[in-house]
mmCIF file of C-alpha atoms in Angstrom:
data_model
loop_
_atom_site.group_PDB
_atom_site.id
_atom_site.type_symbol
_atom_site.label_atom_id
_atom_site.label_comp_id
_atom_site.label_asym_id
_atom_site.label_seq_id
_atom_site.Cartn_x
_atom_site.Cartn_y
_atom_site.Cartn_z
ATOM 1 C CA UNK A 1 21.782 4.576 147.458
ATOM 2 C CA UNK A 2 19.690 2.570 144.939
ATOM 3 C CA UNK A 3 16.223 1.339 145.799
ATOM 4 C CA UNK A 4 15.133 -2.110 144.694
ATOM 5 C CA UNK A 5 11.497 -2.586 143.795
ATOM 6 C CA UNK A 6 9.680 -5.390 145.643
ATOM 7 C CA UNK A 7 8.977 -7.226 142.358
ATOM 8 C CA UNK A 8 12.661 -7.264 141.421
ATOM 9 C CA UNK A 9 13.699 -8.324 144.913
ATOM 10 C CA UNK A 10 11.498 -11.403 145.164
ATOM 11 C CA UNK A 11 12.098 -14.076 142.543
ATOM 12 C CA UNK A 12 8.866 -15.452 141.102
ATOM 13 C CA UNK A 13 6.855 -12.437 142.273
ATOM 14 C CA UNK A 14 4.063 -11.237 139.970
ATOM 15 C CA UNK A 15 5.162 -8.575 137.495
ATOM 16 C CA UNK A 16 3.133 -5.371 137.247
ATOM 17 C CA UNK A 17 0.466 -5.393 134.531
ATOM 18 C CA UNK A 18 1.327 -3.200 131.533
ATOM 19 C CA UNK A 19 -1.677 -1.446 129.960
ATOM 20 C CA UNK A 20 -2.605 -2.673 126.475
ATOM 21 C CA UNK A 21 -1.760 0.665 124.852
ATOM 22 C CA UNK A 22 1.832 0.473 126.099
ATOM 23 C CA UNK A 23 2.553 -3.124 125.047
ATOM 24 C CA UNK A 24 4.070 -4.016 121.711
ATOM 25 C CA UNK A 25 2.117 -5.418 118.800
ATOM 26 C CA UNK A 26 2.803 -8.304 116.463
ATOM 27 C CA UNK A 27 2.595 -7.433 112.776
ATOM 28 C CA UNK A 28 3.140 -9.915 109.996
ATOM 29 C CA UNK A 29 4.894 -8.484 106.953
ATOM 30 C CA UNK A 30 3.130 -8.621 103.583
ATOM 31 C CA UNK A 31 6.060 -10.540 102.066
ATOM 32 C CA UNK A 32 5.665 -13.258 104.708
ATOM 33 C CA UNK A 33 1.982 -13.649 103.845
ATOM 34 C CA UNK A 34 2.919 -13.734 100.139
ATOM 35 C CA UNK A 35 5.388 -16.562 100.784
ATOM 36 C CA UNK A 36 2.766 -18.497 102.745
ATOM 37 C CA UNK A 37 0.255 -18.025 99.910
ATOM 38 C CA UNK A 38 2.724 -19.107 97.199
ATOM 39 C CA UNK A 39 3.708 -22.218 99.157
ATOM 40 C CA UNK A 40 0.033 -23.058 99.753
ATOM 41 C CA UNK A 41 -0.666 -22.737 96.011
ATOM 42 C CA UNK A 42 2.213 -25.106 95.230
ATOM 43 C CA UNK A 43 0.856 -27.555 97.837
ATOM 44 C CA UNK A 44 -2.614 -27.477 96.245
ATOM 45 C CA UNK A 45 -1.226 -28.042 92.748
ATOM 46 C CA UNK A 46 1.174 -30.758 93.905
ATOM 47 C CA UNK A 47 -1.837 -32.683 95.231
ATOM 48 C CA UNK A 48 -3.635 -32.283 91.884
ATOM 49 C CA UNK A 49 -0.842 -33.466 89.589
ATOM 50 C CA UNK A 50 2.617 -34.932 89.461
ATOM 51 C CA UNK A 51 3.915 -32.320 87.010
ATOM 52 C CA UNK A 52 6.230 -29.534 88.154
ATOM 53 C CA UNK A 53 4.253 -26.459 89.095
ATOM 54 C CA UNK A 54 5.353 -22.946 89.853
ATOM 55 C CA UNK A 55 3.466 -20.299 91.793
ATOM 56 C CA UNK A 56 4.129 -16.860 93.183
ATOM 57 C CA UNK A 57 1.870 -14.472 95.035
ATOM 58 C CA UNK A 58 1.353 -10.794 95.736
ATOM 59 C CA UNK A 59 -0.585 -9.755 98.794
ATOM 60 C CA UNK A 60 -2.316 -6.641 100.047
ATOM 61 C CA UNK A 61 -2.819 -6.658 103.809
ATOM 62 C CA UNK A 62 -5.324 -4.360 105.445
ATOM 63 C CA UNK A 63 -4.801 -3.942 109.159
ATOM 64 C CA UNK A 64 -7.810 -3.391 111.391
ATOM 65 C CA UNK A 65 -7.148 -1.428 114.547
ATOM 66 C CA UNK A 66 -8.633 -2.661 117.782
ATOM 67 C CA UNK A 67 -9.120 -6.220 116.516
ATOM 68 C CA UNK A 68 -7.551 -9.337 117.985
ATOM 69 C CA UNK A 69 -6.689 -10.877 114.629
ATOM 70 C CA UNK A 70 -3.891 -9.725 112.340
ATOM 71 C CA UNK A 71 -6.070 -8.148 109.643
ATOM 72 C CA UNK A 72 -7.272 -9.094 106.180
ATOM 73 C CA UNK A 73 -5.103 -10.359 103.342
ATOM 74 C CA UNK A 74 -6.250 -9.986 99.756
ATOM 75 C CA UNK A 75 -4.166 -12.389 97.722
ATOM 76 C CA UNK A 76 -3.286 -12.610 94.028
ATOM 77 C CA UNK A 77 -1.572 -15.868 93.051
ATOM 78 C CA UNK A 78 -0.008 -16.568 89.646
ATOM 79 C CA UNK A 79 0.362 -20.239 88.707
ATOM 80 C CA UNK A 80 1.525 -22.512 85.904
ATOM 81 C CA UNK A 81 -0.758 -25.453 85.105
ATOM 82 C CA UNK A 82 -0.594 -28.593 83.031
ATOM 83 C CA UNK A 83 -2.816 -28.793 79.971
ATOM 84 C CA UNK A 84 -5.220 -30.428 79.342
ATOM 85 C CA UNK A 85 -6.605 -30.427 82.865
ATOM 86 C CA UNK A 86 -9.587 -29.271 84.880
ATOM 87 C CA UNK A 87 -8.435 -25.675 85.255
ATOM 88 C CA UNK A 88 -11.473 -24.616 87.297
ATOM 89 C CA UNK A 89 -10.954 -27.395 89.841
ATOM 90 C CA UNK A 90 -7.270 -26.570 90.193
ATOM 91 C CA UNK A 91 -8.010 -22.870 90.707
ATOM 92 C CA UNK A 92 -10.639 -23.770 93.326
ATOM 93 C CA UNK A 93 -8.129 -26.005 95.135
ATOM 94 C CA UNK A 94 -5.592 -23.154 95.134
ATOM 95 C CA UNK A 95 -8.165 -20.719 96.565
ATOM 96 C CA UNK A 96 -9.162 -23.119 99.348
ATOM 97 C CA UNK A 97 -5.592 -24.031 100.287
ATOM 98 C CA UNK A 98 -4.360 -20.412 100.290
ATOM 99 C CA UNK A 99 -7.302 -19.285 102.429
ATOM 100 C CA UNK A 100 -6.789 -22.108 104.917
ATOM 101 C CA UNK A 101 -2.994 -21.803 105.230
ATOM 102 C CA UNK A 102 -2.948 -18.000 105.575
ATOM 103 C CA UNK A 103 -5.638 -18.251 108.252
ATOM 104 C CA UNK A 104 -3.728 -21.006 110.098
ATOM 105 C CA UNK A 105 -0.198 -19.633 109.841
ATOM 106 C CA UNK A 106 -0.704 -15.858 109.813
ATOM 107 C CA UNK A 107 -3.975 -15.507 111.720
ATOM 108 C CA UNK A 108 -5.508 -13.376 108.968
ATOM 109 C CA UNK A 109 -8.863 -13.560 107.276
ATOM 110 C CA UNK A 110 -8.720 -13.949 103.487
ATOM 111 C CA UNK A 111 -11.816 -12.499 101.815
ATOM 112 C CA UNK A 112 -10.373 -12.726 98.294
ATOM 113 C CA UNK A 113 -7.953 -15.001 96.439
ATOM 114 C CA UNK A 114 -7.501 -14.169 92.751
ATOM 115 C CA UNK A 115 -5.821 -16.918 90.733
ATOM 116 C CA UNK A 116 -4.045 -15.899 87.541
ATOM 117 C CA UNK A 117 -2.859 -18.587 85.129
ATOM 118 C CA UNK A 118 0.469 -17.468 83.692
ATOM 119 C CA UNK A 119 1.294 -20.507 81.590
ATOM 120 C CA UNK A 120 -0.101 -23.848 80.495
ATOM 121 C CA UNK A 121 2.257 -26.797 80.032
ATOM 122 C CA UNK A 122 1.223 -29.275 77.324
ATOM 123 C CA UNK A 123 3.217 -32.534 77.288
ATOM 124 C CA UNK A 124 2.841 -32.910 73.508
ATOM 125 C CA UNK A 125 4.294 -29.416 73.019
ATOM 126 C CA UNK A 126 7.248 -30.160 75.310
ATOM 127 C CA UNK A 127 8.037 -33.383 73.413
ATOM 128 C CA UNK A 128 8.114 -31.513 70.136
ATOM 129 C CA UNK A 129 10.564 -28.996 71.607
ATOM 130 C CA UNK A 130 8.253 -26.005 71.353
ATOM 131 C CA UNK A 131 7.816 -25.721 75.141
ATOM 132 C CA UNK A 132 5.020 -23.911 76.882
ATOM 133 C CA UNK A 133 1.633 -22.936 75.521
ATOM 134 C CA UNK A 134 1.050 -19.207 75.780
#
């Protein structure tokens, strides 16, 4: 004969509390944080210019045990920029946007965002058919 627990028998009854050590944990994959960072970089550059921009990111996430947040993400973002432009201002905008979006969407602190400029696009070079400035 099977015994039914009182909690299972009464609908809407309070469930027993599971100790914190026995509950599951939410972990956000590094590749998810990298996608968030790359999208945030594209958002920042889209606001700065109308030219097509490309960005990709690599992320190192350091988990901190016993903390309520999801850890720290150190981000490296590679971007393509138009030239001539205010490169410093664009890099600053990328850093701010990546920090803000990773904090909002992944719940992680971002102590470091390194911005690497992979290519510069010069309109006069593209018109002449030579393409990108390297």
